[in-house]
């Protein structure tokens, strides 16, 4: 009996020890070692390689409707429409906030030529991934205006005839104001966008210089409200970085 048990144990132990032994697999990486990644698809790598400049520039024509009660004492003109152009420099602080600098000039139509320099901010609720991006503007500005005027006077002695004398002159005004506006940007390409905006500027103008012999009676200051419509083209440089799939030289 003891001999039979010994023979059974001797035959069973080698099979158990062989089953419990771990045979390492050939080519298996060591635990914790980095796993190399394959190359990205070219379309994904190229889209990730674009970077947009923080600076952009925009040029736009503008139509202005001016309301200036008290523009000049005794003159019937207090409202007019003029045309001009403007340029905007935009610095993107974040995806949703930019600092802006606008320079405008209105020189066609109306009795006055005006220029403005405006500094402010632009807020966008959408980032650059959207084709349509509404925005709101808030700025402060410095305005300068120049206008010409003419006055007629009859001679005291009417016996010399109905002839009247004509005198003309010019006035230069300046002042500060506030601007508020809203509009939308529409991407055309990676670098170009079409913009349109409605804005209003309220300025307190003060006349500081007159040319001519006749000075209009009345105060030297007046308020001017300008409503503007702009349609412009915005350029924002986009740079293409080196693709991650390309090998360095």
PDB file of C-alpha atoms in Angstrom:
ATOM      1  CA  UNK A   1       0.000   0.000   0.000  1.00  0.00           C
ATOM      2  CA  UNK A   2       2.764   2.429   0.924  1.00  0.00           C
ATOM      3  CA  UNK A   3       4.619   1.570  -2.272  1.00  0.00           C
ATOM      4  CA  UNK A   4       1.477   2.362  -4.371  1.00  0.00           C
ATOM      5  CA  UNK A   5       1.014   5.806  -2.717  1.00  0.00           C
ATOM      6  CA  UNK A   6       4.669   6.693  -3.218  1.00  0.00           C
ATOM      7  CA  UNK A   7       4.466   5.836  -6.920  1.00  0.00           C
ATOM      8  CA  UNK A   8       1.301   7.968  -7.350  1.00  0.00           C
ATOM      9  CA  UNK A   9       2.864  11.021  -5.662  1.00  0.00           C
ATOM     10  CA  UNK A  10       6.046  10.686  -7.739  1.00  0.00           C
ATOM     11  CA  UNK A  11       4.017  10.715 -10.973  1.00  0.00           C
ATOM     12  CA  UNK A  12       1.683  13.637  -9.974  1.00  0.00           C
ATOM     13  CA  UNK A  13       4.179  16.240  -8.624  1.00  0.00           C
ATOM     14  CA  UNK A  14       6.047  16.968 -11.934  1.00  0.00           C
ATOM     15  CA  UNK A  15       2.771  17.766 -13.766  1.00  0.00           C
ATOM     16  CA  UNK A  16       1.614  20.191 -11.030  1.00  0.00           C
ATOM     17  CA  UNK A  17       4.930  22.055 -10.910  1.00  0.00           C
ATOM     18  CA  UNK A  18       4.938  22.383 -14.720  1.00  0.00           C
ATOM     19  CA  UNK A  19       1.411  23.822 -14.757  1.00  0.00           C
ATOM     20  CA  UNK A  20       2.313  26.473 -12.161  1.00  0.00           C
ATOM     21  CA  UNK A  21       5.445  27.653 -13.986  1.00  0.00           C
ATOM     22  CA  UNK A  22       5.081  30.968 -15.986  1.00  0.00           C
ATOM     23  CA  UNK A  23       6.651  30.922 -19.380  1.00  0.00           C
ATOM     24  CA  UNK A  24       7.555  34.474 -20.539  1.00  0.00           C
ATOM     25  CA  UNK A  25       6.186  35.517 -23.923  1.00  0.00           C
ATOM     26  CA  UNK A  26       8.637  36.409 -26.595  1.00  0.00           C
ATOM     27  CA  UNK A  27       8.635  40.109 -27.550  1.00  0.00           C
ATOM     28  CA  UNK A  28       6.387  41.333 -24.730  1.00  0.00           C
ATOM     29  CA  UNK A  29       7.416  44.854 -23.480  1.00  0.00           C
ATOM     30  CA  UNK A  30       8.525  45.366 -19.948  1.00  0.00           C
ATOM     31  CA  UNK A  31       5.853  46.589 -17.507  1.00  0.00           C
ATOM     32  CA  UNK A  32       5.741  50.390 -17.310  1.00  0.00           C
ATOM     33  CA  UNK A  33       7.643  50.983 -20.546  1.00  0.00           C
ATOM     34  CA  UNK A  34       6.416  53.646 -23.050  1.00  0.00           C
ATOM     35  CA  UNK A  35       4.315  52.446 -25.944  1.00  0.00           C
ATOM     36  CA  UNK A  36       5.294  54.180 -29.185  1.00  0.00           C
ATOM     37  CA  UNK A  37       2.411  55.875 -31.062  1.00  0.00           C
ATOM     38  CA  UNK A  38       1.932  55.661 -34.764  1.00  0.00           C
ATOM     39  CA  UNK A  39       1.885  58.766 -37.016  1.00  0.00           C
ATOM     40  CA  UNK A  40      -1.267  60.916 -37.031  1.00  0.00           C
ATOM     41  CA  UNK A  41      -3.396  61.055 -40.170  1.00  0.00           C
ATOM     42  CA  UNK A  42      -2.159  63.881 -42.358  1.00  0.00           C
ATOM     43  CA  UNK A  43      -5.501  65.749 -42.307  1.00  0.00           C
ATOM     44  CA  UNK A  44      -5.546  65.836 -38.496  1.00  0.00           C
ATOM     45  CA  UNK A  45      -1.876  66.761 -38.260  1.00  0.00           C
ATOM     46  CA  UNK A  46      -2.333  69.623 -40.738  1.00  0.00           C
ATOM     47  CA  UNK A  47      -5.395  71.037 -38.945  1.00  0.00           C
ATOM     48  CA  UNK A  48      -3.537  71.019 -35.638  1.00  0.00           C
ATOM     49  CA  UNK A  49      -0.563  72.776 -37.264  1.00  0.00           C
ATOM     50  CA  UNK A  50      -2.463  76.036 -37.931  1.00  0.00           C
ATOM     51  CA  UNK A  51      -2.018  78.923 -35.528  1.00  0.00           C
ATOM     52  CA  UNK A  52      -3.891  82.236 -35.806  1.00  0.00           C
ATOM     53  CA  UNK A  53      -2.182  85.586 -35.274  1.00  0.00           C
ATOM     54  CA  UNK A  54      -3.414  87.771 -32.430  1.00  0.00           C
ATOM     55  CA  UNK A  55      -3.373  90.794 -34.734  1.00  0.00           C
ATOM     56  CA  UNK A  56      -5.885  91.524 -37.458  1.00  0.00           C
ATOM     57  CA  UNK A  57      -6.631  94.569 -39.601  1.00  0.00           C
ATOM     58  CA  UNK A  58      -9.908  95.679 -41.132  1.00  0.00           C
ATOM     59  CA  UNK A  59     -10.861  98.351 -43.658  1.00  0.00           C
ATOM     60  CA  UNK A  60     -14.418  99.461 -44.214  1.00  0.00           C
ATOM     61  CA  UNK A  61     -16.509 102.125 -45.945  1.00  0.00           C
ATOM     62  CA  UNK A  62     -19.023 103.843 -43.676  1.00  0.00           C
ATOM     63  CA  UNK A  63     -22.271 105.735 -44.042  1.00  0.00           C
ATOM     64  CA  UNK A  64     -22.916 108.308 -41.312  1.00  0.00           C
ATOM     65  CA  UNK A  65     -26.137 110.016 -40.344  1.00  0.00           C
ATOM     66  CA  UNK A  66     -25.305 113.078 -38.267  1.00  0.00           C
ATOM     67  CA  UNK A  67     -27.605 114.938 -35.911  1.00  0.00           C
ATOM     68  CA  UNK A  68     -26.128 118.181 -34.538  1.00  0.00           C
ATOM     69  CA  UNK A  69     -28.685 120.636 -33.118  1.00  0.00           C
ATOM     70  CA  UNK A  70     -26.948 123.950 -32.535  1.00  0.00           C
ATOM     71  CA  UNK A  71     -24.309 123.021 -35.127  1.00  0.00           C
ATOM     72  CA  UNK A  72     -24.088 126.715 -35.942  1.00  0.00           C
ATOM     73  CA  UNK A  73     -26.372 129.509 -34.834  1.00  0.00           C
ATOM     74  CA  UNK A  74     -28.671 130.781 -37.558  1.00  0.00           C
ATOM     75  CA  UNK A  75     -27.979 127.890 -39.948  1.00  0.00           C
ATOM     76  CA  UNK A  76     -30.829 125.626 -41.072  1.00  0.00           C
ATOM     77  CA  UNK A  77     -28.606 122.565 -41.474  1.00  0.00           C
ATOM     78  CA  UNK A  78     -28.549 120.370 -38.380  1.00  0.00           C
ATOM     79  CA  UNK A  79     -28.891 116.860 -39.917  1.00  0.00           C
ATOM     80  CA  UNK A  80     -27.003 115.387 -42.830  1.00  0.00           C
ATOM     81  CA  UNK A  81     -25.656 112.159 -44.337  1.00  0.00           C
ATOM     82  CA  UNK A  82     -22.007 111.692 -45.241  1.00  0.00           C
ATOM     83  CA  UNK A  83     -19.755 108.935 -46.557  1.00  0.00           C
ATOM     84  CA  UNK A  84     -16.242 107.964 -45.585  1.00  0.00           C
ATOM     85  CA  UNK A  85     -13.822 105.179 -44.743  1.00  0.00           C
ATOM     86  CA  UNK A  86     -12.264 103.636 -41.664  1.00  0.00           C
ATOM     87  CA  UNK A  87      -9.494 101.292 -40.555  1.00  0.00           C
ATOM     88  CA  UNK A  88      -9.484  99.061 -37.491  1.00  0.00           C
ATOM     89  CA  UNK A  89      -6.552  97.341 -35.766  1.00  0.00           C
ATOM     90  CA  UNK A  90      -7.614  94.432 -33.558  1.00  0.00           C
ATOM     91  CA  UNK A  91      -5.505  92.657 -30.917  1.00  0.00           C
ATOM     92  CA  UNK A  92      -7.067  89.398 -29.701  1.00  0.00           C
ATOM     93  CA  UNK A  93      -6.563  89.167 -25.939  1.00  0.00           C
ATOM     94  CA  UNK A  94      -8.576  85.933 -25.571  1.00  0.00           C
ATOM     95  CA  UNK A  95     -10.894  83.954 -27.840  1.00  0.00           C
ATOM     96  CA  UNK A  96     -13.759  86.167 -26.708  1.00  0.00           C
ATOM     97  CA  UNK A  97     -12.154  89.577 -26.029  1.00  0.00           C
ATOM     98  CA  UNK A  98     -10.167  91.960 -28.241  1.00  0.00           C
ATOM     99  CA  UNK A  99      -8.689  95.452 -27.917  1.00  0.00           C
ATOM    100  CA  UNK A 100      -9.420  97.702 -30.882  1.00  0.00           C
ATOM    101  CA  UNK A 101      -8.146 100.942 -32.426  1.00  0.00           C
ATOM    102  CA  UNK A 102     -10.315 102.675 -35.063  1.00  0.00           C
ATOM    103  CA  UNK A 103      -9.452 105.630 -37.283  1.00  0.00           C
ATOM    104  CA  UNK A 104     -12.316 107.035 -39.396  1.00  0.00           C
ATOM    105  CA  UNK A 105     -12.860 109.935 -41.771  1.00  0.00           C
ATOM    106  CA  UNK A 106     -16.130 111.227 -43.264  1.00  0.00           C
ATOM    107  CA  UNK A 107     -15.516 113.585 -46.179  1.00  0.00           C
ATOM    108  CA  UNK A 108     -18.276 113.198 -48.791  1.00  0.00           C
ATOM    109  CA  UNK A 109     -21.622 114.935 -48.322  1.00  0.00           C
ATOM    110  CA  UNK A 110     -22.749 117.277 -45.597  1.00  0.00           C
ATOM    111  CA  UNK A 111     -21.371 120.645 -44.520  1.00  0.00           C
ATOM    112  CA  UNK A 112     -18.558 119.275 -42.324  1.00  0.00           C
ATOM    113  CA  UNK A 113     -15.570 116.982 -42.655  1.00  0.00           C
ATOM    114  CA  UNK A 114     -14.930 114.906 -39.553  1.00  0.00           C
ATOM    115  CA  UNK A 115     -12.269 112.493 -38.316  1.00  0.00           C
ATOM    116  CA  UNK A 116     -12.219 110.254 -35.247  1.00  0.00           C
ATOM    117  CA  UNK A 117      -9.721 108.142 -33.319  1.00  0.00           C
ATOM    118  CA  UNK A 118     -11.382 105.512 -31.123  1.00  0.00           C
ATOM    119  CA  UNK A 119      -9.975 103.036 -28.597  1.00  0.00           C
ATOM    120  CA  UNK A 120     -12.031 100.285 -27.034  1.00  0.00           C
ATOM    121  CA  UNK A 121     -12.888  96.616 -26.783  1.00  0.00           C
ATOM    122  CA  UNK A 122     -14.818  93.992 -28.737  1.00  0.00           C
ATOM    123  CA  UNK A 123     -16.610  91.065 -27.085  1.00  0.00           C
ATOM    124  CA  UNK A 124     -17.579  87.873 -28.948  1.00  0.00           C
ATOM    125  CA  UNK A 125     -19.766  85.097 -27.469  1.00  0.00           C
ATOM    126  CA  UNK A 126     -18.436  82.603 -30.054  1.00  0.00           C
ATOM    127  CA  UNK A 127     -14.860  81.556 -30.798  1.00  0.00           C
ATOM    128  CA  UNK A 128     -13.131  81.272 -34.166  1.00  0.00           C
ATOM    129  CA  UNK A 129     -14.488  77.758 -34.778  1.00  0.00           C
ATOM    130  CA  UNK A 130     -17.855  79.291 -35.753  1.00  0.00           C
ATOM    131  CA  UNK A 131     -18.448  80.714 -39.217  1.00  0.00           C
ATOM    132  CA  UNK A 132     -20.781  83.430 -37.901  1.00  0.00           C
ATOM    133  CA  UNK A 133     -19.522  85.367 -34.864  1.00  0.00           C
ATOM    134  CA  UNK A 134     -21.689  88.165 -33.431  1.00  0.00           C
ATOM    135  CA  UNK A 135     -19.914  90.856 -31.410  1.00  0.00           C
ATOM    136  CA  UNK A 136     -20.479  94.006 -29.371  1.00  0.00           C
ATOM    137  CA  UNK A 137     -18.218  97.078 -29.288  1.00  0.00           C
ATOM    138  CA  UNK A 138     -17.598  99.731 -26.638  1.00  0.00           C
ATOM    139  CA  UNK A 139     -15.129 102.552 -27.309  1.00  0.00           C
ATOM    140  CA  UNK A 140     -14.159 106.086 -26.363  1.00  0.00           C
ATOM    141  CA  UNK A 141     -13.016 108.473 -29.039  1.00  0.00           C
ATOM    142  CA  UNK A 142     -11.634 111.847 -29.996  1.00  0.00           C
ATOM    143  CA  UNK A 143     -13.432 113.683 -32.809  1.00  0.00           C
ATOM    144  CA  UNK A 144     -12.304 116.580 -34.985  1.00  0.00           C
ATOM    145  CA  UNK A 145     -14.540 118.465 -37.407  1.00  0.00           C
ATOM    146  CA  UNK A 146     -14.134 121.354 -39.813  1.00  0.00           C
ATOM    147  CA  UNK A 147     -16.961 123.189 -41.615  1.00  0.00           C
ATOM    148  CA  UNK A 148     -17.426 126.291 -43.738  1.00  0.00           C
ATOM    149  CA  UNK A 149     -20.205 128.834 -43.546  1.00  0.00           C
ATOM    150  CA  UNK A 150     -21.396 131.888 -45.433  1.00  0.00           C
ATOM    151  CA  UNK A 151     -23.355 134.903 -44.239  1.00  0.00           C
ATOM    152  CA  UNK A 152     -25.199 137.565 -46.203  1.00  0.00           C
ATOM    153  CA  UNK A 153     -25.674 141.206 -45.175  1.00  0.00           C
ATOM    154  CA  UNK A 154     -27.550 144.041 -46.845  1.00  0.00           C
ATOM    155  CA  UNK A 155     -26.076 147.563 -47.065  1.00  0.00           C
ATOM    156  CA  UNK A 156     -27.440 150.105 -44.635  1.00  0.00           C
ATOM    157  CA  UNK A 157     -28.061 152.651 -47.404  1.00  0.00           C
ATOM    158  CA  UNK A 158     -30.644 151.012 -49.629  1.00  0.00           C
ATOM    159  CA  UNK A 159     -30.268 153.779 -52.161  1.00  0.00           C
ATOM    160  CA  UNK A 160     -27.229 152.130 -53.732  1.00  0.00           C
ATOM    161  CA  UNK A 161     -29.264 149.171 -54.872  1.00  0.00           C
ATOM    162  CA  UNK A 162     -30.269 145.731 -53.700  1.00  0.00           C
ATOM    163  CA  UNK A 163     -26.737 144.397 -53.771  1.00  0.00           C
ATOM    164  CA  UNK A 164     -25.785 142.271 -50.787  1.00  0.00           C
ATOM    165  CA  UNK A 165     -22.408 141.463 -49.394  1.00  0.00           C
ATOM    166  CA  UNK A 166     -21.274 137.885 -48.834  1.00  0.00           C
ATOM    167  CA  UNK A 167     -18.760 136.804 -46.262  1.00  0.00           C
ATOM    168  CA  UNK A 168     -17.511 133.264 -45.651  1.00  0.00           C
ATOM    169  CA  UNK A 169     -15.432 131.554 -43.046  1.00  0.00           C
ATOM    170  CA  UNK A 170     -14.590 128.212 -41.517  1.00  0.00           C
ATOM    171  CA  UNK A 171     -14.712 126.711 -38.074  1.00  0.00           C
ATOM    172  CA  UNK A 172     -12.689 123.938 -36.431  1.00  0.00           C
ATOM    173  CA  UNK A 173     -14.114 121.863 -33.584  1.00  0.00           C
ATOM    174  CA  UNK A 174     -12.941 119.011 -31.420  1.00  0.00           C
ATOM    175  CA  UNK A 175     -14.247 116.964 -28.549  1.00  0.00           C
ATOM    176  CA  UNK A 176     -14.528 113.557 -26.890  1.00  0.00           C
ATOM    177  CA  UNK A 177     -17.311 111.031 -27.118  1.00  0.00           C
ATOM    178  CA  UNK A 178     -18.443 107.465 -26.479  1.00  0.00           C
ATOM    179  CA  UNK A 179     -19.214 104.742 -29.038  1.00  0.00           C
ATOM    180  CA  UNK A 180     -21.426 101.656 -28.758  1.00  0.00           C
ATOM    181  CA  UNK A 181     -22.159  99.174 -31.514  1.00  0.00           C
ATOM    182  CA  UNK A 182     -23.012  95.603 -32.490  1.00  0.00           C
ATOM    183  CA  UNK A 183     -22.461  93.493 -35.565  1.00  0.00           C
ATOM    184  CA  UNK A 184     -21.429  90.121 -36.949  1.00  0.00           C
ATOM    185  CA  UNK A 185     -18.375  88.561 -38.604  1.00  0.00           C
ATOM    186  CA  UNK A 186     -18.656  85.904 -41.324  1.00  0.00           C
ATOM    187  CA  UNK A 187     -15.599  83.835 -42.250  1.00  0.00           C
ATOM    188  CA  UNK A 188     -14.887  83.668 -45.974  1.00  0.00           C
ATOM    189  CA  UNK A 189     -11.506  81.880 -45.841  1.00  0.00           C
ATOM    190  CA  UNK A 190      -8.965  81.012 -43.154  1.00  0.00           C
ATOM    191  CA  UNK A 191      -7.664  84.588 -43.288  1.00  0.00           C
ATOM    192  CA  UNK A 192     -10.549  86.755 -44.556  1.00  0.00           C
ATOM    193  CA  UNK A 193     -13.880  87.622 -42.931  1.00  0.00           C
ATOM    194  CA  UNK A 194     -16.749  89.894 -43.906  1.00  0.00           C
ATOM    195  CA  UNK A 195     -17.926  92.238 -41.138  1.00  0.00           C
ATOM    196  CA  UNK A 196     -20.924  94.516 -40.736  1.00  0.00           C
ATOM    197  CA  UNK A 197     -21.809  96.767 -37.816  1.00  0.00           C
ATOM    198  CA  UNK A 198     -24.266  99.415 -36.632  1.00  0.00           C
ATOM    199  CA  UNK A 199     -22.826 101.918 -34.143  1.00  0.00           C
ATOM    200  CA  UNK A 200     -23.563 105.290 -32.592  1.00  0.00           C
ATOM    201  CA  UNK A 201     -21.179 107.970 -31.327  1.00  0.00           C
ATOM    202  CA  UNK A 202     -22.167 110.824 -29.020  1.00  0.00           C
ATOM    203  CA  UNK A 203     -19.666 113.704 -28.871  1.00  0.00           C
ATOM    204  CA  UNK A 204     -19.472 117.023 -27.081  1.00  0.00           C
ATOM    205  CA  UNK A 205     -17.805 119.359 -29.577  1.00  0.00           C
ATOM    206  CA  UNK A 206     -16.171 122.694 -28.793  1.00  0.00           C
ATOM    207  CA  UNK A 207     -15.163 125.212 -31.469  1.00  0.00           C
ATOM    208  CA  UNK A 208     -11.578 126.320 -30.895  1.00  0.00           C
ATOM    209  CA  UNK A 209     -10.739 128.301 -34.040  1.00  0.00           C
ATOM    210  CA  UNK A 210     -12.509 130.452 -36.657  1.00  0.00           C
ATOM    211  CA  UNK A 211     -11.273 131.723 -40.020  1.00  0.00           C
ATOM    212  CA  UNK A 212     -12.989 134.665 -41.686  1.00  0.00           C
ATOM    213  CA  UNK A 213     -14.239 138.049 -40.645  1.00  0.00           C
ATOM    214  CA  UNK A 214     -17.671 136.905 -39.529  1.00  0.00           C
ATOM    215  CA  UNK A 215     -18.046 134.826 -36.384  1.00  0.00           C
ATOM    216  CA  UNK A 216     -21.467 133.184 -35.922  1.00  0.00           C
ATOM    217  CA  UNK A 217     -23.335 134.371 -32.869  1.00  0.00           C
ATOM    218  CA  UNK A 218     -24.181 131.864 -30.173  1.00  0.00           C
ATOM    219  CA  UNK A 219     -22.252 129.424 -28.093  1.00  0.00           C
ATOM    220  CA  UNK A 220     -19.017 127.797 -29.192  1.00  0.00           C
ATOM    221  CA  UNK A 221     -20.022 124.271 -28.148  1.00  0.00           C
ATOM    222  CA  UNK A 222     -22.561 121.823 -29.543  1.00  0.00           C
ATOM    223  CA  UNK A 223     -23.435 118.123 -29.262  1.00  0.00           C
ATOM    224  CA  UNK A 224     -23.135 115.781 -32.201  1.00  0.00           C
ATOM    225  CA  UNK A 225     -24.654 112.302 -32.537  1.00  0.00           C
ATOM    226  CA  UNK A 226     -23.473 110.105 -35.396  1.00  0.00           C
ATOM    227  CA  UNK A 227     -25.131 106.841 -36.464  1.00  0.00           C
ATOM    228  CA  UNK A 228     -22.878 104.701 -38.637  1.00  0.00           C
ATOM    229  CA  UNK A 229     -23.276 101.648 -40.833  1.00  0.00           C
ATOM    230  CA  UNK A 230     -20.069  99.839 -41.864  1.00  0.00           C
ATOM    231  CA  UNK A 231     -19.391  96.853 -44.115  1.00  0.00           C
ATOM    232  CA  UNK A 232     -15.753  95.817 -44.122  1.00  0.00           C
ATOM    233  CA  UNK A 233     -13.220  93.147 -44.947  1.00  0.00           C
ATOM    234  CA  UNK A 234     -11.079  91.772 -42.120  1.00  0.00           C
ATOM    235  CA  UNK A 235      -7.679  90.124 -42.585  1.00  0.00           C
ATOM    236  CA  UNK A 236      -6.220  87.870 -39.898  1.00  0.00           C
ATOM    237  CA  UNK A 237      -2.901  86.103 -40.722  1.00  0.00           C
ATOM    238  CA  UNK A 238      -2.784  82.335 -40.193  1.00  0.00           C
ATOM    239  CA  UNK A 239       0.535  80.528 -39.965  1.00  0.00           C
ATOM    240  CA  UNK A 240       1.133  76.871 -40.808  1.00  0.00           C
ATOM    241  CA  UNK A 241       3.490  75.163 -38.384  1.00  0.00           C
ATOM    242  CA  UNK A 242       5.636  72.163 -39.291  1.00  0.00           C
ATOM    243  CA  UNK A 243       3.591  68.957 -39.365  1.00  0.00           C
ATOM    244  CA  UNK A 244       4.309  66.442 -36.620  1.00  0.00           C
ATOM    245  CA  UNK A 245       4.617  63.706 -39.273  1.00  0.00           C
ATOM    246  CA  UNK A 246       7.478  65.469 -41.035  1.00  0.00           C
ATOM    247  CA  UNK A 247      10.987  64.608 -39.997  1.00  0.00           C
ATOM    248  CA  UNK A 248      13.326  67.362 -38.985  1.00  0.00           C
ATOM    249  CA  UNK A 249      16.138  67.977 -41.496  1.00  0.00           C
TER     250      UNK A 249
END
